[in-house]
mmCIF file of C-alpha atoms and ligand atoms in Angstrom:
data_model
loop_
_atom_site.group_PDB
_atom_site.id
_atom_site.type_symbol
_atom_site.label_atom_id
_atom_site.label_comp_id
_atom_site.label_asym_id
_atom_site.label_seq_id
_atom_site.Cartn_x
_atom_site.Cartn_y
_atom_site.Cartn_z
ATOM 1 C CA MET A 2 16.835 35.745 41.917
ATOM 2 C CA ASN A 3 16.307 33.396 39.446
ATOM 3 C CA PRO A 4 15.357 30.255 41.824
ATOM 4 C CA THR A 5 18.819 27.942 41.950
ATOM 5 C CA VAL A 6 19.660 24.402 43.535
ATOM 6 C CA THR A 7 23.293 23.869 44.301
ATOM 7 C CA ILE A 8 24.289 19.875 43.954
ATOM 8 C CA SER A 9 27.451 17.734 45.555
ATOM 9 C CA PRO A 10 30.418 17.144 43.183
ATOM 10 C CA ARG A 11 29.234 13.206 42.849
ATOM 11 C CA GLY A 12 25.607 14.791 41.513
ATOM 12 C CA GLU A 13 28.059 16.816 38.768
ATOM 13 C CA GLN A 14 30.044 13.739 38.113
ATOM 14 C CA ARG A 15 26.622 11.993 36.862
ATOM 15 C CA LEU A 16 25.958 14.905 34.498
ATOM 16 C CA ARG A 17 29.782 14.875 33.071
ATOM 17 C CA GLY A 18 28.273 11.271 32.634
ATOM 18 C CA GLY A 19 25.167 11.798 30.619
ATOM 19 C CA HIS A 20 22.784 11.227 32.675
ATOM 20 C CA PRO A 21 20.382 14.284 33.417
ATOM 21 C CA TRP A 22 18.532 12.930 36.658
ATOM 22 C CA ILE A 23 20.334 14.611 40.299
ATOM 23 C CA TYR A 24 18.735 12.778 42.784
ATOM 24 C CA ARG A 25 18.064 14.602 46.149
ATOM 25 C CA ALA A 26 20.535 12.991 48.042
ATOM 26 C CA ASP A 27 22.843 14.753 45.666
ATOM 27 C CA ILE A 28 21.367 18.353 46.130
ATOM 28 C CA GLY A 29 22.773 21.064 48.736
ATOM 29 C CA GLU A 30 20.982 24.322 49.038
ATOM 30 C CA VAL A 31 17.775 25.201 47.118
ATOM 31 C CA ASN A 32 16.505 28.551 46.509
ATOM 32 C CA ALA A 33 13.464 27.240 44.619
ATOM 33 C CA ALA A 34 9.673 26.432 44.457
ATOM 34 C CA ALA A 35 8.130 22.986 43.337
ATOM 35 C CA GLY A 36 8.249 22.481 39.933
ATOM 36 C CA ASP A 37 10.548 25.750 39.395
ATOM 37 C CA LEU A 38 12.680 26.059 35.919
ATOM 38 C CA VAL A 39 16.261 26.364 38.217
ATOM 39 C CA GLY A 40 19.857 27.445 37.235
ATOM 40 C CA VAL A 41 21.862 24.085 38.718
ATOM 41 C CA ARG A 42 25.665 25.521 40.150
ATOM 42 C CA ASN A 43 28.085 23.179 41.810
ATOM 43 C CA VAL A 44 29.684 23.462 44.887
ATOM 44 C CA LYS A 45 31.792 26.641 43.832
ATOM 45 C CA GLY A 46 29.072 28.435 42.879
ATOM 46 C CA ARG A 47 29.930 27.990 39.033
ATOM 47 C CA LEU A 48 26.824 27.269 36.887
ATOM 48 C CA LEU A 49 25.818 23.724 35.673
ATOM 49 C CA GLY A 50 22.966 24.379 33.455
ATOM 50 C CA SER A 51 19.256 24.440 33.514
ATOM 51 C CA ALA A 52 16.954 21.962 34.932
ATOM 52 C CA LEU A 53 13.562 21.721 36.373
ATOM 53 C CA TYR A 54 13.282 21.050 40.226
ATOM 54 C CA SER A 55 11.065 18.917 42.016
ATOM 55 C CA ASP A 56 10.671 19.823 45.836
ATOM 56 C CA ARG A 57 8.849 15.898 46.053
ATOM 57 C CA SER A 58 10.267 13.184 43.695
ATOM 58 C CA GLN A 59 13.632 10.980 44.782
ATOM 59 C CA ILE A 60 14.866 12.391 40.805
ATOM 60 C CA ALA A 61 14.862 15.944 42.907
ATOM 61 C CA ILE A 62 16.803 17.242 39.235
ATOM 62 C CA ARG A 63 15.757 16.775 35.661
ATOM 63 C CA MET A 64 18.079 18.942 33.084
ATOM 64 C CA LEU A 65 17.698 20.675 30.550
ATOM 65 C CA THR A 66 20.556 22.715 29.139
ATOM 66 C CA SER A 67 23.624 22.535 30.135
ATOM 67 C CA GLY A 68 26.508 26.028 30.975
ATOM 68 C CA GLU A 69 25.075 29.159 30.226
ATOM 69 C CA LYS A 70 22.100 28.249 27.890
ATOM 70 C CA PRO A 71 18.820 29.521 28.755
ATOM 71 C CA ALA A 72 15.610 27.272 29.702
ATOM 72 C CA ASN A 73 12.338 29.221 28.444
ATOM 73 C CA GLU A 74 9.834 28.661 26.528
ATOM 74 C CA ALA A 75 11.525 29.093 23.301
ATOM 75 C CA LEU A 76 13.759 26.193 24.315
ATOM 76 C CA ILE A 77 10.850 24.269 24.979
ATOM 77 C CA ALA A 78 8.941 25.177 21.625
ATOM 78 C CA SER A 79 12.305 24.332 19.626
ATOM 79 C CA ARG A 80 12.933 21.079 21.260
ATOM 80 C CA ILE A 81 9.398 19.773 20.566
ATOM 81 C CA ASP A 82 9.661 21.329 16.864
ATOM 82 C CA ALA A 83 13.108 19.335 16.594
ATOM 83 C CA ALA A 84 11.624 15.715 18.256
ATOM 84 C CA ILE A 85 9.207 16.256 15.646
ATOM 85 C CA GLY A 86 11.534 16.872 12.742
ATOM 86 C CA PHE A 87 12.924 13.727 13.482
ATOM 87 C CA ARG A 88 10.012 11.781 13.338
ATOM 88 C CA GLU A 89 8.774 13.207 10.381
ATOM 89 C CA SER A 90 12.271 11.919 8.967
ATOM 90 C CA LEU A 91 11.904 8.168 9.742
ATOM 91 C CA GLY A 92 9.040 7.868 7.168
ATOM 92 C CA ILE A 93 7.426 5.958 9.565
ATOM 93 C CA ASP A 94 4.121 3.758 7.299
ATOM 94 C CA GLY A 95 1.504 4.635 10.273
ATOM 95 C CA THR A 96 -0.914 7.544 11.843
ATOM 96 C CA ALA A 97 0.277 6.291 15.318
ATOM 97 C CA TYR A 98 3.579 7.109 16.932
ATOM 98 C CA ARG A 99 5.664 8.360 19.429
ATOM 99 C CA LEU A 100 6.504 12.215 18.807
ATOM 100 C CA VAL A 101 8.644 13.026 22.191
ATOM 101 C CA HIS A 102 10.534 9.802 24.506
ATOM 102 C CA GLY A 103 11.389 12.392 27.254
ATOM 103 C CA GLU A 104 14.951 12.398 28.096
ATOM 104 C CA ALA A 105 15.569 11.104 24.997
ATOM 105 C CA ASP A 106 14.475 14.221 22.646
ATOM 106 C CA LEU A 107 15.366 16.244 25.976
ATOM 107 C CA LEU A 108 12.692 17.116 27.160
ATOM 108 C CA PRO A 109 12.778 15.111 30.637
ATOM 109 C CA SER A 110 9.588 13.868 31.812
ATOM 110 C CA LEU A 111 7.433 14.326 28.678
ATOM 111 C CA ILE A 112 6.090 11.974 26.836
ATOM 112 C CA VAL A 113 3.312 12.703 23.342
ATOM 113 C CA ASP A 114 2.091 9.852 21.114
ATOM 114 C CA ARG A 115 0.294 10.760 17.945
ATOM 115 C CA TYR A 116 -3.052 9.152 16.960
ATOM 116 C CA GLY A 117 -3.903 10.518 13.619
ATOM 117 C CA ASP A 118 -5.239 14.034 14.007
ATOM 118 C CA TYR A 119 -5.927 13.485 17.893
ATOM 119 C CA LEU A 120 -2.543 14.045 20.314
ATOM 120 C CA VAL A 121 -2.044 12.288 23.519
ATOM 121 C CA VAL A 122 0.663 14.106 26.057
ATOM 122 C CA GLN A 123 1.597 12.761 29.603
ATOM 123 C CA ALA A 124 3.592 15.477 31.725
ATOM 124 C CA LEU A 125 5.721 13.122 33.917
ATOM 125 C CA SER A 126 6.933 15.492 36.490
ATOM 126 C CA GLN A 127 6.582 18.882 38.396
ATOM 127 C CA GLY A 128 8.087 20.820 36.236
ATOM 128 C CA MET A 129 6.483 19.463 33.134
ATOM 129 C CA ASP A 130 3.447 19.598 34.137
ATOM 130 C CA ARG A 131 3.737 23.389 34.850
ATOM 131 C CA LEU A 132 4.888 23.484 31.299
ATOM 132 C CA VAL A 133 2.303 22.284 29.612
ATOM 133 C CA PRO A 134 0.287 24.898 28.746
ATOM 134 C CA VAL A 135 3.815 25.641 26.380
ATOM 135 C CA VAL A 136 3.739 22.094 25.226
ATOM 136 C CA VAL A 137 -0.284 22.504 24.660
ATOM 137 C CA GLY A 138 0.911 25.754 22.318
ATOM 138 C CA ALA A 139 3.715 24.167 20.450
ATOM 139 C CA LEU A 140 2.080 21.555 19.242
ATOM 140 C CA THR A 141 -0.667 22.973 17.838
ATOM 141 C CA GLU A 142 1.353 25.853 16.079
ATOM 142 C CA ARG A 143 3.191 22.573 14.108
ATOM 143 C CA LEU A 144 0.551 20.114 14.303
ATOM 144 C CA LYS A 145 -2.357 21.827 14.411
ATOM 145 C CA PRO A 146 -4.256 19.097 15.788
ATOM 146 C CA ARG A 147 -8.322 18.292 16.254
ATOM 147 C CA GLY A 148 -7.466 17.460 19.640
ATOM 148 C CA ILE A 149 -5.180 17.123 22.393
ATOM 149 C CA LEU A 150 -5.918 14.943 25.646
ATOM 150 C CA ALA A 151 -3.925 14.805 28.915
ATOM 151 C CA ARG A 152 -3.192 11.449 29.755
ATOM 152 C CA ASN A 153 -1.968 11.851 33.205
ATOM 153 C CA ASP A 154 -2.937 9.185 35.132
ATOM 154 C CA PRO A 155 0.313 7.394 35.189
ATOM 155 C CA ARG A 156 0.582 5.907 39.104
ATOM 156 C CA ALA A 157 4.739 8.209 38.438
ATOM 157 C CA ARG A 158 2.878 11.324 38.845
ATOM 158 C CA THR A 159 1.943 10.795 42.188
ATOM 159 C CA LEU A 160 5.543 10.430 43.039
ATOM 160 C CA ASP A 161 5.889 14.308 42.434
ATOM 161 C CA GLY A 162 2.908 15.167 44.602
ATOM 162 C CA LEU A 163 0.815 15.460 41.811
ATOM 163 C CA PRO A 164 -3.152 14.450 40.587
ATOM 164 C CA GLN A 165 -3.844 11.434 38.469
ATOM 165 C CA THR A 166 -5.862 13.665 35.686
ATOM 166 C CA ILE A 167 -7.440 12.816 32.032
ATOM 167 C CA GLU A 168 -8.815 16.080 30.777
ATOM 168 C CA VAL A 169 -8.526 17.664 27.041
ATOM 169 C CA LEU A 170 -6.188 20.389 26.741
ATOM 170 C CA SER A 171 -7.482 21.732 23.349
ATOM 171 C CA GLY A 172 -9.945 20.754 20.752
ATOM 172 C CA ASP A 173 -12.078 17.803 20.710
ATOM 173 C CA VAL A 174 -11.036 14.025 21.409
ATOM 174 C CA PRO A 175 -13.544 11.859 20.810
ATOM 175 C CA ASP A 176 -14.476 8.895 22.768
ATOM 176 C CA THR A 177 -12.671 6.351 19.939
ATOM 177 C CA VAL A 178 -10.675 7.112 17.104
ATOM 178 C CA THR A 179 -9.009 5.314 14.453
ATOM 179 C CA ALA A 180 -5.413 5.087 13.867
ATOM 180 C CA ARG A 181 -3.241 2.938 11.348
ATOM 181 C CA GLU A 182 -0.195 1.411 11.692
ATOM 182 C CA SER A 183 1.404 -0.310 8.679
ATOM 183 C CA GLY A 184 -1.798 -1.160 7.240
ATOM 184 C CA ILE A 185 -3.281 -1.906 10.011
ATOM 185 C CA GLU A 186 -6.742 -0.222 11.040
ATOM 186 C CA TYR A 187 -7.089 0.236 14.705
ATOM 187 C CA GLU A 188 -9.793 1.911 16.719
ATOM 188 C CA VAL A 189 -8.172 3.416 20.169
ATOM 189 C CA ASP A 190 -9.558 4.964 23.061
ATOM 190 C CA LEU A 191 -7.243 7.583 24.086
ATOM 191 C CA ARG A 192 -9.377 7.620 27.625
ATOM 192 C CA HIS A 193 -8.669 4.254 28.949
ATOM 193 C CA GLY A 194 -6.862 2.544 26.570
ATOM 194 C CA GLN A 195 -3.758 1.062 28.166
ATOM 195 C CA LYS A 196 -0.105 3.391 28.176
ATOM 196 C CA THR A 197 -1.796 6.245 25.989
ATOM 197 C CA GLY A 198 -4.486 3.944 23.839
ATOM 198 C CA LEU A 199 -2.519 1.643 22.116
ATOM 199 C CA PHE A 200 1.293 0.121 22.623
ATOM 200 C CA LEU A 201 3.335 2.052 19.765
ATOM 201 C CA ASP A 202 6.426 0.453 20.913
ATOM 202 C CA GLN A 203 6.302 -2.969 19.341
ATOM 203 C CA ARG A 204 5.941 -1.185 15.448
ATOM 204 C CA GLU A 205 9.263 -2.421 14.641
ATOM 205 C CA ASN A 206 8.913 -5.976 15.868
ATOM 206 C CA ARG A 207 4.908 -6.466 14.552
ATOM 207 C CA GLU A 208 6.355 -5.480 11.274
ATOM 208 C CA ALA A 209 9.710 -8.076 11.763
ATOM 209 C CA ALA A 210 7.481 -10.895 13.303
ATOM 210 C CA ALA A 211 5.053 -11.012 10.065
ATOM 211 C CA ARG A 212 8.095 -10.442 7.191
ATOM 212 C CA TYR A 213 9.237 -13.862 9.160
ATOM 213 C CA GLY A 214 5.781 -15.356 10.223
ATOM 214 C CA ARG A 215 3.612 -17.970 8.818
ATOM 215 C CA GLY A 216 1.494 -20.866 8.946
ATOM 216 C CA ARG A 217 -0.456 -21.620 12.253
ATOM 217 C CA VAL A 218 0.083 -18.187 14.835
ATOM 218 C CA LEU A 219 -0.275 -17.870 18.082
ATOM 219 C CA ASP A 220 -0.445 -14.396 19.765
ATOM 220 C CA CYS A 221 -0.064 -14.545 23.391
ATOM 221 C CA PHE A 222 -0.748 -11.539 25.473
ATOM 222 C CA SER A 223 -2.314 -9.827 22.800
ATOM 223 C CA TYR A 224 -3.842 -6.931 23.870
ATOM 224 C CA ASN A 225 -5.907 -5.181 20.982
ATOM 225 C CA GLY A 226 -4.931 -7.600 18.704
ATOM 226 C CA GLY A 227 -1.609 -5.410 17.983
ATOM 227 C CA PHE A 228 0.705 -8.733 16.595
ATOM 228 C CA ALA A 229 -1.953 -10.985 15.827
ATOM 229 C CA LEU A 230 -4.036 -8.261 13.098
ATOM 230 C CA LYS A 231 -0.402 -7.689 11.459
ATOM 231 C CA LEU A 232 0.385 -11.807 11.182
ATOM 232 C CA ALA A 233 -3.338 -12.661 10.330
ATOM 233 C CA SER A 234 -2.722 -11.598 6.723
ATOM 234 C CA VAL A 235 0.581 -13.961 6.279
ATOM 235 C CA ALA A 236 -1.166 -16.561 8.338
ATOM 236 C CA ARG A 237 -3.023 -19.509 7.916
ATOM 237 C CA GLU A 238 -4.615 -19.587 10.756
ATOM 238 C CA THR A 239 -4.523 -17.393 13.550
ATOM 239 C CA ILE A 240 -5.228 -17.307 17.619
ATOM 240 C CA ALA A 241 -5.038 -14.689 20.122
ATOM 241 C CA PHE A 242 -5.255 -14.651 23.902
ATOM 242 C CA ASP A 243 -5.528 -12.331 26.460
ATOM 243 C CA ILE A 244 -6.851 -12.174 29.949
ATOM 244 C CA SER A 245 -8.682 -8.959 29.692
ATOM 245 C CA GLU A 246 -12.724 -8.967 27.964
ATOM 246 C CA ASP A 247 -11.842 -5.264 27.076
ATOM 247 C CA ALA A 248 -8.490 -6.052 25.371
ATOM 248 C CA VAL A 249 -10.929 -9.387 22.970
ATOM 249 C CA ALA A 250 -13.570 -7.635 21.939
ATOM 250 C CA ARG A 251 -11.490 -4.828 20.699
ATOM 251 C CA VAL A 252 -9.351 -7.617 18.748
ATOM 252 C CA ARG A 253 -12.664 -8.704 16.961
ATOM 253 C CA SER A 254 -13.802 -5.742 15.870
ATOM 254 C CA ASN A 255 -10.501 -4.711 14.842
ATOM 255 C CA ALA A 256 -9.889 -7.678 12.990
ATOM 256 C CA GLN A 257 -13.764 -6.874 11.431
ATOM 257 C CA ARG A 258 -12.382 -3.891 10.289
ATOM 258 C CA ASN A 259 -10.005 -5.040 8.427
ATOM 259 C CA GLY A 260 -11.187 -8.032 6.869
ATOM 260 C CA LEU A 261 -9.090 -10.217 8.828
ATOM 261 C CA ASN A 262 -9.704 -13.913 10.422
ATOM 262 C CA VAL A 263 -8.379 -13.232 13.944
ATOM 263 C CA ASP A 264 -9.900 -16.165 16.526
ATOM 264 C CA ALA A 265 -9.583 -14.308 20.062
ATOM 265 C CA ARG A 266 -9.676 -15.746 23.154
ATOM 266 C CA VAL A 267 -10.647 -14.870 26.646
ATOM 267 C CA GLY A 268 -7.616 -16.905 29.074
ATOM 268 C CA ASN A 269 -4.902 -16.351 31.170
ATOM 269 C CA VAL A 270 -1.497 -17.332 28.991
ATOM 270 C CA PHE A 271 0.332 -19.909 32.092
ATOM 271 C CA ASP A 272 -2.837 -21.802 32.257
ATOM 272 C CA GLU A 273 -3.433 -22.105 28.421
ATOM 273 C CA LEU A 274 0.143 -22.732 26.476
ATOM 274 C CA ARG A 275 0.095 -25.725 29.431
ATOM 275 C CA GLY A 276 -3.478 -27.013 28.054
ATOM 276 C CA LEU A 277 -1.741 -26.481 24.721
ATOM 277 C CA ASP A 278 0.966 -28.708 25.336
ATOM 278 C CA ARG A 279 -1.523 -31.713 26.432
ATOM 279 C CA LEU A 280 -3.435 -31.884 23.217
ATOM 280 C CA LYS A 281 0.069 -31.952 21.569
ATOM 281 C CA GLU A 282 -1.102 -28.651 19.584
ATOM 282 C CA ARG A 283 1.864 -27.352 17.459
ATOM 283 C CA PHE A 284 2.508 -24.082 15.778
ATOM 284 C CA ASP A 285 4.492 -22.348 12.876
ATOM 285 C CA THR A 286 4.729 -18.414 14.946
ATOM 286 C CA ILE A 287 4.117 -17.730 18.565
ATOM 287 C CA VAL A 288 4.874 -14.376 19.593
ATOM 288 C CA LEU A 289 4.986 -13.945 23.529
ATOM 289 C CA ASP A 290 4.458 -10.036 24.228
ATOM 290 C CA PRO A 291 3.652 -10.286 28.230
ATOM 291 C CA PRO A 292 2.822 -7.259 30.436
ATOM 292 C CA ALA A 293 6.029 -6.017 32.781
ATOM 293 C CA PHE A 294 6.622 -8.911 34.916
ATOM 294 C CA ALA A 295 9.314 -6.921 37.035
ATOM 295 C CA LYS A 296 8.075 -3.944 38.282
ATOM 296 C CA THR A 297 10.293 -3.294 40.867
ATOM 297 C CA ARG A 298 14.284 -5.162 40.940
ATOM 298 C CA ALA A 299 12.836 -7.050 44.044
ATOM 299 C CA ALA A 300 10.502 -8.446 41.980
ATOM 300 C CA LEU A 301 13.385 -9.919 39.392
ATOM 301 C CA PRO A 302 13.469 -13.426 40.462
ATOM 302 C CA ALA A 303 9.840 -14.577 40.027
ATOM 303 C CA ALA A 304 9.838 -12.507 37.138
ATOM 304 C CA MET A 305 12.667 -14.500 35.812
ATOM 305 C CA ARG A 306 10.813 -17.598 36.677
ATOM 306 C CA GLY A 307 7.951 -16.342 34.729
ATOM 307 C CA TYR A 308 9.224 -14.874 31.976
ATOM 308 C CA LYS A 309 11.411 -18.227 31.633
ATOM 309 C CA ASP A 310 8.166 -20.536 31.756
ATOM 310 C CA ILE A 311 6.042 -18.890 29.125
ATOM 311 C CA ASN A 312 9.143 -19.282 26.689
ATOM 312 C CA LEU A 313 10.141 -22.900 27.637
ATOM 313 C CA ARG A 314 6.738 -24.148 26.899
ATOM 314 C CA ALA A 315 6.317 -21.622 24.022
ATOM 315 C CA MET A 316 9.582 -23.618 22.710
ATOM 316 C CA ARG A 317 7.874 -26.378 22.999
ATOM 317 C CA LEU A 318 4.661 -26.007 21.191
ATOM 318 C CA LEU A 319 6.796 -25.113 18.011
ATOM 319 C CA ALA A 320 6.739 -26.987 15.127
ATOM 320 C CA PRO A 321 10.424 -27.596 13.362
ATOM 321 C CA GLY A 322 11.615 -24.754 11.843
ATOM 322 C CA GLY A 323 8.472 -22.520 13.936
ATOM 323 C CA LEU A 324 9.301 -18.450 14.492
ATOM 324 C CA LEU A 325 9.000 -17.469 17.891
ATOM 325 C CA TYR A 326 9.127 -13.310 18.969
ATOM 326 C CA THR A 327 9.614 -12.747 22.220
ATOM 327 C CA ALA A 328 9.560 -9.462 24.338
ATOM 328 C CA SER A 329 10.033 -7.686 28.210
ATOM 329 C CA CYS A 330 9.599 -4.733 28.491
ATOM 330 C CA SER A 331 10.195 -5.499 32.356
ATOM 331 C CA PHE A 332 13.127 -2.665 32.978
ATOM 332 C CA HIS A 333 14.401 -3.765 35.356
ATOM 333 C CA LEU A 334 15.585 -7.435 33.260
ATOM 334 C CA THR A 335 18.326 -5.634 31.635
ATOM 335 C CA LYS A 336 18.990 -7.405 28.304
ATOM 336 C CA PRO A 337 21.779 -9.591 29.810
ATOM 337 C CA LEU A 338 19.304 -11.025 31.911
ATOM 338 C CA PHE A 339 16.821 -11.322 28.779
ATOM 339 C CA LEU A 340 19.308 -13.531 27.222
ATOM 340 C CA GLU A 341 20.311 -15.313 30.022
ATOM 341 C CA MET A 342 16.441 -16.537 30.150
ATOM 342 C CA LEU A 343 16.549 -17.422 27.069
ATOM 343 C CA GLN A 344 19.009 -19.550 27.403
ATOM 344 C CA ASP A 345 18.075 -21.298 30.346
ATOM 345 C CA ALA A 346 14.255 -21.400 28.093
ATOM 346 C CA ALA A 347 15.715 -23.069 26.117
ATOM 347 C CA SER A 348 18.299 -25.264 27.253
ATOM 348 C CA ASP A 349 15.097 -27.088 29.649
ATOM 349 C CA SER A 350 13.039 -26.958 25.964
ATOM 350 C CA GLY A 351 14.724 -29.986 24.793
ATOM 351 C CA ARG A 352 14.917 -27.803 21.416
ATOM 352 C CA ARG A 353 17.572 -26.646 18.974
ATOM 353 C CA VAL A 354 16.982 -22.704 19.013
ATOM 354 C CA SER A 355 18.697 -19.911 17.629
ATOM 355 C CA ILE A 356 18.689 -16.193 17.311
ATOM 356 C CA ARG A 357 17.465 -14.179 13.763
ATOM 357 C CA ALA A 358 17.279 -11.544 15.536
ATOM 358 C CA LEU A 359 17.400 -9.368 18.606
ATOM 359 C CA THR A 360 15.547 -6.152 18.479
ATOM 360 C CA GLY A 361 14.262 -3.330 20.941
ATOM 361 C CA GLN A 362 12.333 -0.446 20.519
ATOM 362 C CA PRO A 363 10.861 1.850 17.398
ATOM 363 C CA LEU A 364 12.781 4.428 16.215
ATOM 364 C CA ASP A 365 10.381 6.803 17.511
ATOM 365 C CA HIS A 366 10.764 5.170 21.119
ATOM 366 C CA PRO A 367 15.020 6.146 21.051
ATOM 367 C CA GLU A 368 17.055 4.380 23.626
ATOM 368 C CA VAL A 369 19.908 6.646 24.497
ATOM 369 C CA LEU A 370 22.890 4.623 25.761
ATOM 370 C CA SER A 371 23.690 7.081 28.452
ATOM 371 C CA ILE A 372 20.424 7.292 29.836
ATOM 372 C CA PRO A 373 18.930 3.975 30.397
ATOM 373 C CA GLU A 374 15.815 4.587 31.925
ATOM 374 C CA THR A 375 15.200 5.659 28.219
ATOM 375 C CA GLY A 376 15.119 1.702 27.064
ATOM 376 C CA TYR A 377 13.106 -1.014 28.430
ATOM 377 C CA ILE A 378 12.183 -3.432 25.587
ATOM 378 C CA LYS A 379 14.529 -6.175 24.713
ATOM 379 C CA GLY A 380 12.991 -8.772 21.695
ATOM 380 C CA ALA A 381 14.339 -11.435 19.713
ATOM 381 C CA LEU A 382 13.155 -13.132 17.236
ATOM 382 C CA LEU A 383 13.884 -16.579 17.283
ATOM 383 C CA GLU A 384 13.716 -19.993 15.451
ATOM 384 C CA VAL A 385 13.388 -23.192 16.675
ATOM 385 C CA MET A 386 15.218 -25.478 14.340
ATOM 386 C CA ASP A 387 14.581 -28.730 15.436
HETATM 387 N N1 SAH B 405 1.219 -7.889 22.381
HETATM 388 C C1 SAH B 405 0.217 -6.331 23.042
HETATM 389 C C2 SAH B 405 0.821 -5.556 23.907
HETATM 390 C C3 SAH B 405 0.265 -6.485 24.973
HETATM 391 S S1 SAH B 405 0.652 -5.875 26.573
HETATM 392 C C4 SAH B 405 0.196 -5.130 21.308
HETATM 393 O O1 SAH B 405 1.119 -5.454 20.634
HETATM 394 O O2 SAH B 405 -0.359 -3.933 21.409
HETATM 395 C C5 SAH B 405 -0.473 -7.144 28.053
HETATM 396 C C6 SAH B 405 -1.184 -8.286 27.663
HETATM 397 O O3 SAH B 405 -1.076 -9.034 28.797
HETATM 398 C C7 SAH B 405 -2.661 -6.574 28.032
HETATM 399 O O4 SAH B 405 -3.462 -6.929 27.333
HETATM 400 C C8 SAH B 405 -2.800 -7.179 29.379
HETATM 401 O O5 SAH B 405 -4.148 -7.804 29.631
HETATM 402 C C9 SAH B 405 -2.634 -9.241 29.450
HETATM 403 N N2 SAH B 405 -2.227 -9.916 30.607
HETATM 404 C C10 SAH B 405 -1.952 -9.736 31.315
HETATM 405 N N3 SAH B 405 -1.434 -10.681 32.677
HETATM 406 C C11 SAH B 405 -1.742 -12.328 31.655
HETATM 407 C C12 SAH B 405 -1.704 -13.275 31.734
HETATM 408 N N4 SAH B 405 -1.725 -14.155 32.506
HETATM 409 N N5 SAH B 405 -2.845 -14.545 30.527
HETATM 410 C C13 SAH B 405 -2.800 -13.077 29.618
HETATM 411 N N6 SAH B 405 -3.184 -12.112 29.376
HETATM 412 C C14 SAH B 405 -2.624 -11.434 30.171
#
């Protein structure tokens, strides 16, 4: 008999709302093993669709299809095809971008990022982990990459009882690869870099910041230099801060590779902003792209204080007419809370601050309204008027 799971009326209602997850509390009878492709039935026995089943995670079910449509290898391959086709239609200026954004591409718990001729895959559930050979087959047939790496080291995998591993799935993957993002070339360490190597989720915001940025630029939380390098070509002077020596070394080597001038320094942004203010330094453009301060809902109040602190200080450091690009990638800090924090910071800064644009994720990281978890980046381009 095909593996099946029965879900409660509350679970069924959730599906109707367009969310593909069913939590453990909403499942009843289970005739399935860890990672099975299952038929999902309601309490009356009606088939609601097919899904990935986990026997460990609180997310017991991740829907793949609805109704009678079967979930099989051909379905996975066709979804991968569709996801790639969508990215190709975007005309992205660069060789590094996201090919598969999990639930948003109807491929729950699967991430695929492209870095030129190389692909990086993350399978974040038992079911998707089992399907990795199918994923690799489909990617190989469609794109013929030189190598595919599994960056299966996110902690989320442990919630599903899966090991944290990094391994080459096909071809060869060198220690560093070259990738280009709108005119800037990066050397990327796919095995050890953060996320899958670069923060691909800020590409459009980097372009927007460079469109408006000018003069004396300060890039805070620079990592490998995403914003600093993009801004350096329009700036008079660019200073970048990151707490990681490794990251700062990469900003320097990437700047050299692109013939750009960036003064990359190791430092704690909280202290550095305070120090710069004390020295009465002023900037025309500031970028704040911090790590997620609120990794859990419980951490929100402290995170709000942290975000407000850096935004308030950045507003004070800007010359009249200066530009602030500020972001939060904390999922738990919602859009309204992000705005509330910025309003608070602006009113305490004593400056008049206007919104030029509210931004989010680039189009290759689609945010689906009925699946809030697909969206996490909030961004704002602000002008400190006087
Ligand atoms: N802006 C980057 C991504 C930033 S990721 C880009 O466009 O690619 C967040 C970075 O903040 C990491 O590189 C991390 O090392 C750094 N970081 C974390 N806490 C910090 C702190 N208190 N001060 C400075 N850097 C910090």
